[in-house]
mmCIF file of C-alpha atoms in Angstrom:
data_model
loop_
_atom_site.group_PDB
_atom_site.id
_atom_site.type_symbol
_atom_site.label_atom_id
_atom_site.label_comp_id
_atom_site.label_asym_id
_atom_site.label_seq_id
_atom_site.Cartn_x
_atom_site.Cartn_y
_atom_site.Cartn_z
ATOM 1 C CA MET A 1 -12.281 6.553 42.959
ATOM 2 C CA ASP A 2 -10.477 3.215 42.729
ATOM 3 C CA LYS A 3 -7.002 2.633 40.975
ATOM 4 C CA THR A 4 -8.661 0.805 38.119
ATOM 5 C CA HIS A 5 -11.056 3.694 37.282
ATOM 6 C CA ILE A 6 -8.086 6.135 37.515
ATOM 7 C CA LEU A 7 -6.127 4.015 35.076
ATOM 8 C CA HIS A 8 -9.126 3.733 32.720
ATOM 9 C CA GLU A 9 -9.578 7.423 32.569
ATOM 10 C CA LYS A 10 -5.796 7.986 32.002
ATOM 11 C CA ALA A 11 -5.943 5.696 29.053
ATOM 12 C CA ARG A 12 -9.062 7.262 27.651
ATOM 13 C CA ASN A 13 -7.476 10.742 27.931
ATOM 14 C CA ALA A 14 -4.478 9.512 26.034
ATOM 15 C CA LEU A 15 -6.523 7.958 23.301
ATOM 16 C CA ARG A 16 -8.498 11.191 22.807
ATOM 17 C CA ASN A 17 -5.453 12.853 21.236
ATOM 18 C CA ILE A 18 -5.113 10.408 18.364
ATOM 19 C CA HIS A 19 -6.850 11.880 15.382
ATOM 20 C CA ASN A 20 -8.185 9.697 12.419
ATOM 21 C CA GLY A 21 -7.447 11.502 9.262
ATOM 22 C CA ASP A 22 -9.825 9.153 7.243
ATOM 23 C CA SER A 23 -13.023 10.171 9.291
ATOM 24 C CA ASN A 24 -11.611 13.534 10.395
ATOM 25 C CA ARG A 25 -12.467 12.497 14.032
ATOM 26 C CA GLU A 26 -10.836 10.868 16.912
ATOM 27 C CA LEU A 27 -9.518 7.396 16.159
ATOM 28 C CA ILE A 28 -11.009 5.990 19.226
ATOM 29 C CA SER A 29 -14.659 6.902 19.733
ATOM 30 C CA TYR A 30 -17.678 5.291 21.256
ATOM 31 C CA LYS A 31 -18.423 3.667 17.923
ATOM 32 C CA THR A 32 -15.048 2.143 17.594
ATOM 33 C CA LEU A 33 -13.995 1.263 21.089
ATOM 34 C CA ARG A 34 -14.999 -2.381 21.962
ATOM 35 C CA LYS A 35 -12.925 -3.130 24.929
ATOM 36 C CA LEU A 36 -10.575 -1.169 27.381
ATOM 37 C CA GLU A 37 -9.350 -2.831 30.506
ATOM 38 C CA CYS A 38 -6.535 -1.580 32.793
ATOM 39 C CA ASP A 39 -5.131 -3.406 35.744
ATOM 40 C CA GLY A 40 -1.747 -1.619 36.317
ATOM 41 C CA LYS A 41 0.095 -4.535 34.462
ATOM 42 C CA SER A 42 -1.363 -4.224 31.093
ATOM 43 C CA VAL A 43 -3.968 -2.338 28.979
ATOM 44 C CA GLU A 44 -6.262 -4.512 26.950
ATOM 45 C CA LEU A 45 -7.642 -2.532 24.007
ATOM 46 C CA GLU A 46 -9.923 -3.537 21.110
ATOM 47 C CA VAL A 47 -10.786 -1.190 18.454
ATOM 48 C CA GLU A 48 -13.238 -2.036 15.693
ATOM 49 C CA LEU A 49 -13.216 0.307 12.576
ATOM 50 C CA GLY A 50 -16.474 0.625 10.457
ATOM 51 C CA TYR A 51 -14.521 0.775 7.059
ATOM 52 C CA PRO A 52 -11.734 -1.011 5.412
ATOM 53 C CA ALA A 53 -8.282 0.327 6.254
ATOM 54 C CA LYS A 54 -5.835 -2.632 6.009
ATOM 55 C CA THR A 55 -2.909 -0.433 4.941
ATOM 56 C CA GLN A 56 -3.320 1.776 7.851
ATOM 57 C CA MET A 57 -3.511 -0.905 10.651
ATOM 58 C CA LYS A 58 0.147 -0.927 11.530
ATOM 59 C CA SER A 59 0.250 2.815 11.671
ATOM 60 C CA PHE A 60 -2.881 2.907 13.841
ATOM 61 C CA ARG A 61 -1.393 0.374 16.291
ATOM 62 C CA GLN A 62 1.849 2.198 16.537
ATOM 63 C CA ARG A 63 0.123 5.466 17.361
ATOM 64 C CA ILE A 64 -2.057 3.868 19.936
ATOM 65 C CA HIS A 65 0.875 2.011 21.453
ATOM 66 C CA ALA A 66 2.965 5.282 21.784
ATOM 67 C CA ALA A 67 0.230 7.122 23.312
ATOM 68 C CA LEU A 68 -0.531 4.497 26.036
ATOM 69 C CA SER A 69 3.107 3.951 26.658
ATOM 70 C CA GLU A 70 3.592 7.596 27.627
ATOM 71 C CA VAL A 71 1.144 7.370 30.534
ATOM 72 C CA SER A 72 2.865 5.995 33.665
ATOM 73 C CA GLY A 73 1.389 3.101 35.602
ATOM 74 C CA LEU A 74 -0.769 1.662 32.639
ATOM 75 C CA GLY A 75 1.497 -1.251 31.876
ATOM 76 C CA LYS A 76 2.182 -2.986 28.600
ATOM 77 C CA PRO A 77 -0.424 -2.160 25.775
ATOM 78 C CA ASN A 78 -2.056 -5.076 24.017
ATOM 79 C CA ILE A 79 -3.902 -3.802 21.043
ATOM 80 C CA SER A 80 -6.231 -5.300 18.688
ATOM 81 C CA ILE A 81 -7.581 -3.458 15.688
ATOM 82 C CA THR A 82 -10.125 -4.950 13.142
ATOM 83 C CA SER A 83 -12.775 -3.658 10.714
ATOM 84 C CA ARG A 84 -16.415 -4.698 10.602
ATOM 85 C CA ILE A 85 -18.329 -3.265 7.665
ATOM 86 C CA ALA A 86 -22.045 -2.843 8.196
ATOM 87 C CA ALA A 87 -24.880 -2.273 6.123
ATOM 88 C CA HIS A 88 -25.982 1.417 6.186
ATOM 89 C CA GLN A 89 -29.296 3.024 5.457
ATOM 90 C CA ALA A 90 -29.969 4.062 1.943
ATOM 91 C CA GLN A 91 -32.647 6.580 0.826
ATOM 92 C CA THR A 92 -36.318 5.686 1.652
ATOM 93 C CA GLY A 93 -38.499 3.760 -0.813
ATOM 94 C CA THR A 94 -35.771 1.633 -2.275
ATOM 95 C CA LYS A 95 -35.198 -2.156 -1.900
ATOM 96 C CA ARG A 96 -31.986 -3.744 -0.972
ATOM 97 C CA ILE A 97 -29.885 -5.564 -3.529
ATOM 98 C CA PRO A 98 -29.186 -9.311 -2.461
ATOM 99 C CA GLY A 99 -25.722 -9.883 -1.644
ATOM 100 C CA VAL A 100 -24.695 -6.122 -1.277
ATOM 101 C CA LYS A 101 -24.312 -4.460 2.044
ATOM 102 C CA ASN A 102 -23.599 -0.805 0.707
ATOM 103 C CA VAL A 103 -24.234 0.916 -2.742
ATOM 104 C CA ILE A 104 -22.151 4.016 -3.343
ATOM 105 C CA ALA A 105 -22.588 6.126 -6.521
ATOM 106 C CA VAL A 106 -19.706 7.758 -8.084
ATOM 107 C CA THR A 107 -20.740 10.559 -10.451
ATOM 108 C CA SER A 108 -20.066 13.812 -12.030
ATOM 109 C CA ALA A 109 -22.181 16.780 -13.282
ATOM 110 C CA ARG A 110 -20.812 16.450 -16.866
ATOM 111 C CA GLY A 111 -18.455 14.245 -18.868
ATOM 112 C CA GLY A 112 -14.739 14.569 -19.437
ATOM 113 C CA VAL A 113 -13.691 14.829 -15.787
ATOM 114 C CA GLY A 114 -12.162 11.316 -15.453
ATOM 115 C CA MET A 115 -15.051 9.900 -13.482
ATOM 116 C CA SER A 116 -14.910 6.393 -14.833
ATOM 117 C CA THR A 117 -11.104 6.158 -14.223
ATOM 118 C CA ALA A 118 -11.677 7.374 -10.809
ATOM 119 C CA THR A 119 -14.388 4.801 -10.147
ATOM 120 C CA VAL A 120 -12.229 1.923 -11.268
ATOM 121 C CA ASN A 121 -9.306 2.787 -9.187
ATOM 122 C CA LEU A 122 -11.437 3.638 -6.076
ATOM 123 C CA ALA A 123 -13.141 0.164 -6.403
ATOM 124 C CA LEU A 124 -9.594 -1.455 -6.655
ATOM 125 C CA ALA A 125 -8.404 0.672 -3.721
ATOM 126 C CA LEU A 126 -11.178 -0.498 -1.476
ATOM 127 C CA ALA A 127 -10.338 -4.057 -2.331
ATOM 128 C CA ASP A 128 -6.626 -3.407 -1.550
ATOM 129 C CA GLU A 129 -7.824 -2.031 1.777
ATOM 130 C CA GLY A 130 -9.558 -5.352 2.520
ATOM 131 C CA ALA A 131 -13.230 -4.936 1.338
ATOM 132 C CA ARG A 132 -15.148 -7.198 -1.055
ATOM 133 C CA VAL A 133 -16.165 -4.900 -3.702
ATOM 134 C CA GLY A 134 -18.253 -4.866 -6.979
ATOM 135 C CA LEU A 135 -18.371 -2.312 -9.805
ATOM 136 C CA LEU A 136 -21.452 -1.679 -11.840
ATOM 137 C CA ASP A 137 -20.978 0.253 -15.139
ATOM 138 C CA ALA A 138 -24.242 2.166 -15.318
ATOM 139 C CA ASP A 139 -23.380 4.204 -18.444
ATOM 140 C CA ILE A 140 -25.378 2.243 -20.984
ATOM 141 C CA TYR A 141 -24.239 4.359 -24.017
ATOM 142 C CA ASP A 142 -20.509 4.597 -23.306
ATOM 143 C CA HIS A 143 -19.445 1.335 -21.279
ATOM 144 C CA SER A 144 -15.733 1.968 -21.273
ATOM 145 C CA ILE A 145 -15.020 0.370 -17.880
ATOM 146 C CA LEU A 146 -14.698 -3.012 -19.510
ATOM 147 C CA GLN A 147 -11.856 -1.498 -21.481
ATOM 148 C CA MET A 148 -10.301 0.002 -18.546
ATOM 149 C CA LEU A 149 -10.275 -3.207 -16.610
ATOM 150 C CA GLY A 150 -8.781 -4.980 -19.607
ATOM 151 C CA VAL A 151 -11.714 -7.310 -20.270
ATOM 152 C CA ALA A 152 -13.338 -5.696 -23.222
ATOM 153 C CA GLY A 153 -14.942 -8.475 -25.405
ATOM 154 C CA GLN A 154 -15.425 -10.965 -22.767
ATOM 155 C CA GLN A 155 -18.762 -12.258 -21.829
ATOM 156 C CA THR A 156 -20.425 -13.460 -18.627
ATOM 157 C CA THR A 157 -22.946 -16.209 -18.083
ATOM 158 C CA SER A 158 -26.097 -17.175 -16.202
ATOM 159 C CA GLU A 159 -25.793 -20.499 -14.426
ATOM 160 C CA ASP A 160 -29.546 -20.819 -13.568
ATOM 161 C CA GLY A 161 -30.953 -18.814 -16.433
ATOM 162 C CA CYS A 162 -32.187 -16.130 -14.001
ATOM 163 C CA LEU A 163 -29.287 -14.291 -12.276
ATOM 164 C CA ILE A 164 -26.168 -13.023 -14.231
ATOM 165 C CA GLU A 165 -22.722 -13.994 -12.866
ATOM 166 C CA PRO A 166 -20.442 -10.917 -12.555
ATOM 167 C CA LEU A 167 -17.024 -11.085 -13.957
ATOM 168 C CA ALA A 168 -14.264 -11.277 -11.336
ATOM 169 C CA VAL A 169 -11.104 -9.165 -12.393
ATOM 170 C CA HIS A 170 -8.299 -7.766 -10.382
ATOM 171 C CA GLY A 171 -10.088 -8.856 -7.111
ATOM 172 C CA ILE A 172 -13.289 -7.061 -7.778
ATOM 173 C CA GLU A 173 -16.648 -8.247 -9.283
ATOM 174 C CA THR A 174 -17.807 -6.167 -12.157
ATOM 175 C CA MET A 175 -21.072 -5.984 -14.400
ATOM 176 C CA SER A 176 -21.698 -3.953 -17.518
ATOM 177 C CA VAL A 177 -24.172 -4.013 -20.533
ATOM 178 C CA GLY A 178 -20.986 -4.115 -22.648
ATOM 179 C CA PHE A 179 -20.897 -7.947 -21.753
ATOM 180 C CA PHE A 180 -24.028 -8.536 -23.821
ATOM 181 C CA LYS A 181 -23.254 -6.393 -27.050
ATOM 182 C CA GLU A 182 -20.509 -5.614 -29.504
ATOM 183 C CA THR A 183 -18.215 -2.992 -28.327
ATOM 184 C CA GLU A 184 -18.290 -0.766 -31.565
ATOM 185 C CA THR A 185 -22.118 -0.998 -31.942
ATOM 186 C CA PRO A 186 -23.918 2.092 -30.740
ATOM 187 C CA THR A 187 -26.676 1.760 -28.084
ATOM 188 C CA LEU A 188 -29.802 3.344 -29.699
ATOM 189 C CA TRP A 189 -32.179 3.048 -26.613
ATOM 190 C CA ARG A 190 -34.662 5.531 -25.196
ATOM 191 C CA SER A 191 -34.585 6.304 -21.455
ATOM 192 C CA PRO A 192 -37.350 3.747 -20.382
ATOM 193 C CA MET A 193 -35.232 0.903 -21.966
ATOM 194 C CA VAL A 194 -31.997 2.249 -20.466
ATOM 195 C CA ILE A 195 -33.720 2.382 -17.058
ATOM 196 C CA GLN A 196 -34.978 -1.192 -17.427
ATOM 197 C CA ALA A 197 -31.612 -2.439 -18.402
ATOM 198 C CA LEU A 198 -29.954 -0.824 -15.387
ATOM 199 C CA GLU A 199 -32.631 -2.340 -12.940
ATOM 200 C CA GLN A 200 -31.812 -5.644 -14.459
ATOM 201 C CA LEU A 201 -28.115 -5.300 -13.839
ATOM 202 C CA LEU A 202 -28.502 -4.039 -10.343
ATOM 203 C CA PHE A 203 -31.076 -6.507 -9.112
ATOM 204 C CA GLY A 204 -30.501 -9.397 -11.638
ATOM 205 C CA THR A 205 -26.780 -9.962 -10.941
ATOM 206 C CA ARG A 206 -25.586 -12.489 -8.564
ATOM 207 C CA TRP A 207 -23.360 -10.365 -6.317
ATOM 208 C CA HIS A 208 -21.284 -12.382 -3.836
ATOM 209 C CA ASP A 209 -21.384 -10.818 -0.362
ATOM 210 C CA LEU A 210 -20.118 -7.449 -1.292
ATOM 211 C CA ASP A 211 -19.279 -4.904 1.357
ATOM 212 C CA TYR A 212 -19.525 -2.221 -1.315
ATOM 213 C CA LEU A 213 -21.005 -2.005 -4.881
ATOM 214 C CA LEU A 214 -19.695 1.112 -6.583
ATOM 215 C CA ILE A 215 -22.022 2.437 -9.363
ATOM 216 C CA ASP A 216 -20.361 4.399 -12.335
ATOM 217 C CA LEU A 217 -23.191 6.657 -12.916
ATOM 218 C CA PRO A 218 -23.640 8.413 -16.288
ATOM 219 C CA SER A 219 -22.731 12.075 -15.992
ATOM 220 C CA GLY A 220 -25.465 14.815 -16.084
ATOM 221 C CA THR A 221 -28.749 15.328 -14.184
ATOM 222 C CA GLY A 222 -31.191 13.759 -16.734
ATOM 223 C CA GLU A 223 -34.046 11.213 -16.442
ATOM 224 C CA VAL A 224 -31.748 8.200 -16.288
ATOM 225 C CA GLN A 225 -29.701 9.576 -13.539
ATOM 226 C CA LEU A 226 -32.706 10.662 -11.547
ATOM 227 C CA SER A 227 -34.264 7.157 -11.966
ATOM 228 C CA ILE A 228 -31.273 5.543 -10.648
ATOM 229 C CA LEU A 229 -31.209 7.850 -7.599
ATOM 230 C CA GLN A 230 -34.824 6.852 -6.953
ATOM 231 C CA LYS A 231 -34.674 3.146 -7.531
ATOM 232 C CA ALA A 232 -31.154 1.964 -6.350
ATOM 233 C CA PRO A 233 -30.636 1.678 -2.700
ATOM 234 C CA ILE A 234 -27.699 4.272 -2.561
ATOM 235 C CA CYS A 235 -26.157 4.597 0.904
ATOM 236 C CA GLY A 236 -23.886 7.471 -0.148
ATOM 237 C CA ALA A 237 -22.409 9.334 -3.192
ATOM 238 C CA LEU A 238 -19.093 10.702 -4.287
ATOM 239 C CA LEU A 239 -18.972 13.590 -6.793
ATOM 240 C CA VAL A 240 -15.917 13.767 -9.190
ATOM 241 C CA THR A 241 -15.099 17.248 -10.490
ATOM 242 C CA THR A 242 -12.228 19.257 -12.025
ATOM 243 C CA PRO A 243 -11.234 22.957 -10.920
ATOM 244 C CA GLN A 244 -12.848 24.445 -13.996
ATOM 245 C CA ASP A 245 -15.616 27.099 -13.261
ATOM 246 C CA ILE A 246 -17.973 25.596 -15.814
ATOM 247 C CA VAL A 247 -17.842 22.186 -14.225
ATOM 248 C CA LEU A 248 -18.279 23.570 -10.675
ATOM 249 C CA LYS A 249 -21.505 25.263 -11.773
ATOM 250 C CA ASP A 250 -22.984 22.082 -12.761
ATOM 251 C CA ILE A 251 -21.741 20.345 -9.678
ATOM 252 C CA LYS A 252 -23.898 22.678 -7.799
ATOM 253 C CA LYS A 253 -26.900 21.440 -9.553
ATOM 254 C CA TYR A 254 -25.964 17.879 -8.763
ATOM 255 C CA VAL A 255 -25.605 18.517 -4.994
ATOM 256 C CA ARG A 256 -29.233 19.911 -4.933
ATOM 257 C CA LEU A 257 -30.383 16.903 -6.756
ATOM 258 C CA PHE A 258 -28.819 14.607 -4.148
ATOM 259 C CA GLU A 259 -30.400 16.714 -1.455
ATOM 260 C CA LYS A 260 -33.894 16.276 -3.056
ATOM 261 C CA SER A 261 -33.497 12.517 -3.714
ATOM 262 C CA GLY A 262 -32.391 11.966 -0.190
ATOM 263 C CA VAL A 263 -28.862 10.654 -1.036
ATOM 264 C CA ALA A 264 -26.046 11.472 1.332
ATOM 265 C CA LEU A 265 -23.160 13.084 -0.243
ATOM 266 C CA LEU A 266 -19.929 11.646 1.292
ATOM 267 C CA GLY A 267 -17.448 13.919 -0.336
ATOM 268 C CA ILE A 268 -15.987 15.501 -3.453
ATOM 269 C CA MET A 269 -12.789 14.413 -5.266
ATOM 270 C CA GLU A 270 -10.988 16.775 -7.678
ATOM 271 C CA ASN A 271 -9.399 15.386 -10.886
ATOM 272 C CA MET A 272 -6.649 17.174 -12.910
ATOM 273 C CA SER A 273 -6.082 19.455 -9.922
ATOM 274 C CA ILE A 274 -2.565 20.424 -10.984
ATOM 275 C CA HIS A 275 0.029 19.722 -13.619
ATOM 276 C CA ILE A 276 3.666 18.826 -12.654
ATOM 277 C CA CYS A 277 6.178 18.951 -15.396
ATOM 278 C CA GLN A 278 8.002 15.643 -15.838
ATOM 279 C CA HIS A 279 11.209 17.369 -16.778
ATOM 280 C CA CYS A 280 11.597 20.427 -14.468
ATOM 281 C CA GLY A 281 9.058 19.899 -11.735
ATOM 282 C CA HIS A 282 7.191 23.193 -12.496
ATOM 283 C CA THR A 283 3.591 23.086 -11.188
ATOM 284 C CA GLU A 284 0.762 24.871 -13.040
ATOM 285 C CA HIS A 285 -2.898 24.832 -12.322
ATOM 286 C CA ILE A 286 -4.100 24.469 -15.923
ATOM 287 C CA PHE A 287 -7.848 24.243 -15.123
ATOM 288 C CA GLY A 288 -7.848 26.827 -12.280
ATOM 289 C CA SER A 289 -7.719 26.303 -8.589
ATOM 290 C CA GLY A 290 -9.806 26.612 -5.396
ATOM 291 C CA GLY A 291 -13.119 25.299 -6.920
ATOM 292 C CA SER A 292 -13.518 22.168 -5.039
ATOM 293 C CA GLU A 293 -12.780 24.204 -1.774
ATOM 294 C CA LYS A 294 -15.477 26.682 -2.624
ATOM 295 C CA ILE A 295 -18.040 23.794 -3.224
ATOM 296 C CA SER A 296 -16.936 22.252 -0.034
ATOM 297 C CA ALA A 297 -17.541 25.590 1.917
ATOM 298 C CA ASP A 298 -20.885 26.368 0.208
ATOM 299 C CA PHE A 299 -22.398 22.796 0.800
ATOM 300 C CA ASN A 300 -20.593 21.696 3.994
ATOM 301 C CA VAL A 301 -19.155 18.690 2.272
ATOM 302 C CA ASP A 302 -15.390 17.531 2.502
ATOM 303 C CA CYS A 303 -13.121 17.412 -0.553
ATOM 304 C CA LEU A 304 -11.512 14.063 0.025
ATOM 305 C CA GLY A 305 -8.519 14.469 -2.359
ATOM 306 C CA TRP A 306 -6.896 16.013 -5.329
ATOM 307 C CA LEU A 307 -5.561 13.880 -8.235
ATOM 308 C CA PRO A 308 -2.839 15.760 -10.470
ATOM 309 C CA ILE A 309 -2.660 15.408 -14.331
ATOM 310 C CA ASP A 310 -0.749 12.493 -14.737
ATOM 311 C CA VAL A 311 0.081 10.892 -18.130
ATOM 312 C CA GLN A 312 0.634 7.535 -16.403
ATOM 313 C CA ILE A 313 -2.876 7.334 -15.065
ATOM 314 C CA ARG A 314 -4.097 7.880 -18.631
ATOM 315 C CA LYS A 315 -1.805 5.248 -19.998
ATOM 316 C CA ALA A 316 -2.502 2.764 -17.525
ATOM 317 C CA ILE A 317 -6.283 3.065 -17.887
ATOM 318 C CA ASP A 318 -6.067 2.957 -21.695
ATOM 319 C CA GLU A 319 -3.954 -0.196 -21.510
ATOM 320 C CA GLY A 320 -6.481 -1.975 -19.179
ATOM 321 C CA HIS A 321 -4.167 -1.898 -16.254
ATOM 322 C CA PRO A 322 -5.444 0.751 -13.859
ATOM 323 C CA THR A 323 -3.136 2.562 -11.561
ATOM 324 C CA MET A 324 -3.969 0.474 -8.470
ATOM 325 C CA VAL A 325 -2.796 -2.545 -10.501
ATOM 326 C CA SER A 326 -0.021 -1.353 -12.464
ATOM 327 C CA ALA A 327 1.592 1.110 -9.980
ATOM 328 C CA PRO A 328 0.081 0.127 -6.523
ATOM 329 C CA HIS A 329 3.067 1.932 -4.820
ATOM 330 C CA SER A 330 2.843 5.359 -6.663
ATOM 331 C CA ARG A 331 1.836 8.624 -5.419
ATOM 332 C CA ALA A 332 -1.499 8.413 -7.286
ATOM 333 C CA ALA A 333 -2.412 4.996 -5.906
ATOM 334 C CA ASP A 334 -1.849 6.449 -2.328
ATOM 335 C CA ILE A 335 -4.250 9.199 -3.209
ATOM 336 C CA TYR A 336 -6.858 6.828 -4.416
ATOM 337 C CA ARG A 337 -6.565 4.719 -1.163
ATOM 338 C CA SER A 338 -6.825 7.764 0.821
ATOM 339 C CA ILE A 339 -9.968 8.936 -0.933
ATOM 340 C CA ALA A 340 -11.512 5.451 -0.665
ATOM 341 C CA ARG A 341 -10.799 5.165 3.037
ATOM 342 C CA GLN A 342 -12.195 8.742 3.581
ATOM 343 C CA MET A 343 -15.377 8.070 1.596
ATOM 344 C CA THR A 344 -16.167 4.669 3.527
ATOM 345 C CA ALA A 345 -15.167 6.196 6.896
ATOM 346 C CA ARG A 346 -17.735 8.975 6.311
ATOM 347 C CA LEU A 347 -20.260 6.188 5.316
ATOM 348 C CA ALA A 348 -19.469 4.271 8.547
ATOM 349 C CA LEU A 349 -20.589 7.275 10.553
ATOM 350 C CA ARG A 350 -24.092 7.124 9.172
ATOM 351 C CA PRO A 351 -26.923 4.975 10.540
ATOM 352 C CA GLU A 352 -26.704 1.257 10.084
ATOM 353 C CA GLU A 353 -29.451 -0.780 8.509
ATOM 354 C CA THR A 354 -31.138 -3.354 10.741
ATOM 355 C CA GLY A 355 -33.600 -6.190 10.779
ATOM 356 C CA GLU A 356 -35.491 -7.430 7.716
ATOM 357 C CA ASN A 357 -33.864 -4.624 5.586
ATOM 358 C CA LEU A 358 -30.446 -6.222 5.744
ATOM 359 C CA PRO A 359 -29.144 -7.581 2.405
ATOM 360 C CA THR A 360 -28.888 -11.270 1.922
ATOM 361 C CA SER A 361 -27.222 -13.568 -0.413
ATOM 362 C CA ILE A 362 -28.973 -15.648 -2.978
#
């Protein structure tokens, strides 16, 4: 065995000890390692992540540098870490959306769990991590996302009379039926009309080379939800829940719905997990505890994060300045970023789309 091969194996063994908390796997794997060259004077290492992680690059580089520096005889580490976000396979029988690589559905089994607040902040967190992101408000009856983003009452246009231009806000693209109707006017549409409108928003919007399009699905397991799961090319889904037993029972139904629809469940996030008193610091599980962990164990799906009950999250979203915009350095913002990275890191482990099925811009 020559010296170069020995050094190469030493470097690989050192890298195997570095854990990636986003994917819950080794940081350096066969999918991420693009180059490893050792000559005794230096180590040339190129790592390519399959998900956006701009805020973690410095930490990753430092950990790799430290691991390689501890191995004698390797030389100076020269480390390059980049991200390449590929298009991943969606459920069979669906057509790709032009200008969109990956569609991720964010949903819950019932309303009142803070799903839309989570979707908005996760979309902004992905953008903060370096991805090109779009957000589709798929709740025709209660299109609150425009208020959450601070653009309620605004309208969008169609330059060619065919495709609708999404509105750019806080660094992401967004689309909602709320752009085309008065905010206070109720939507009295039956399911077929709702489904038709959602298809128009999905495929009739001029999305601009998005890495991820997050869909804020209406809660529940009715005809509209099932139709979206059958028609939209969903590459993965995130379930939002709270610790309450009554919510967790419905979550189990939704997990089964995903399984039957062929949609990959990327993880669960738990809202309103714990209350921390602002005055004395006392912690209390107002809505119970351990529920998401039980779902995780029962269905072999990871819980990606727990959000506390935080009045600042509620105030920020009501005022149209989501936490990721109004308090980007807060603990809540860090949790949103962590969940966003974990969600897309798990998507990156899934098979990539190839050939003629790749999405293209218009």
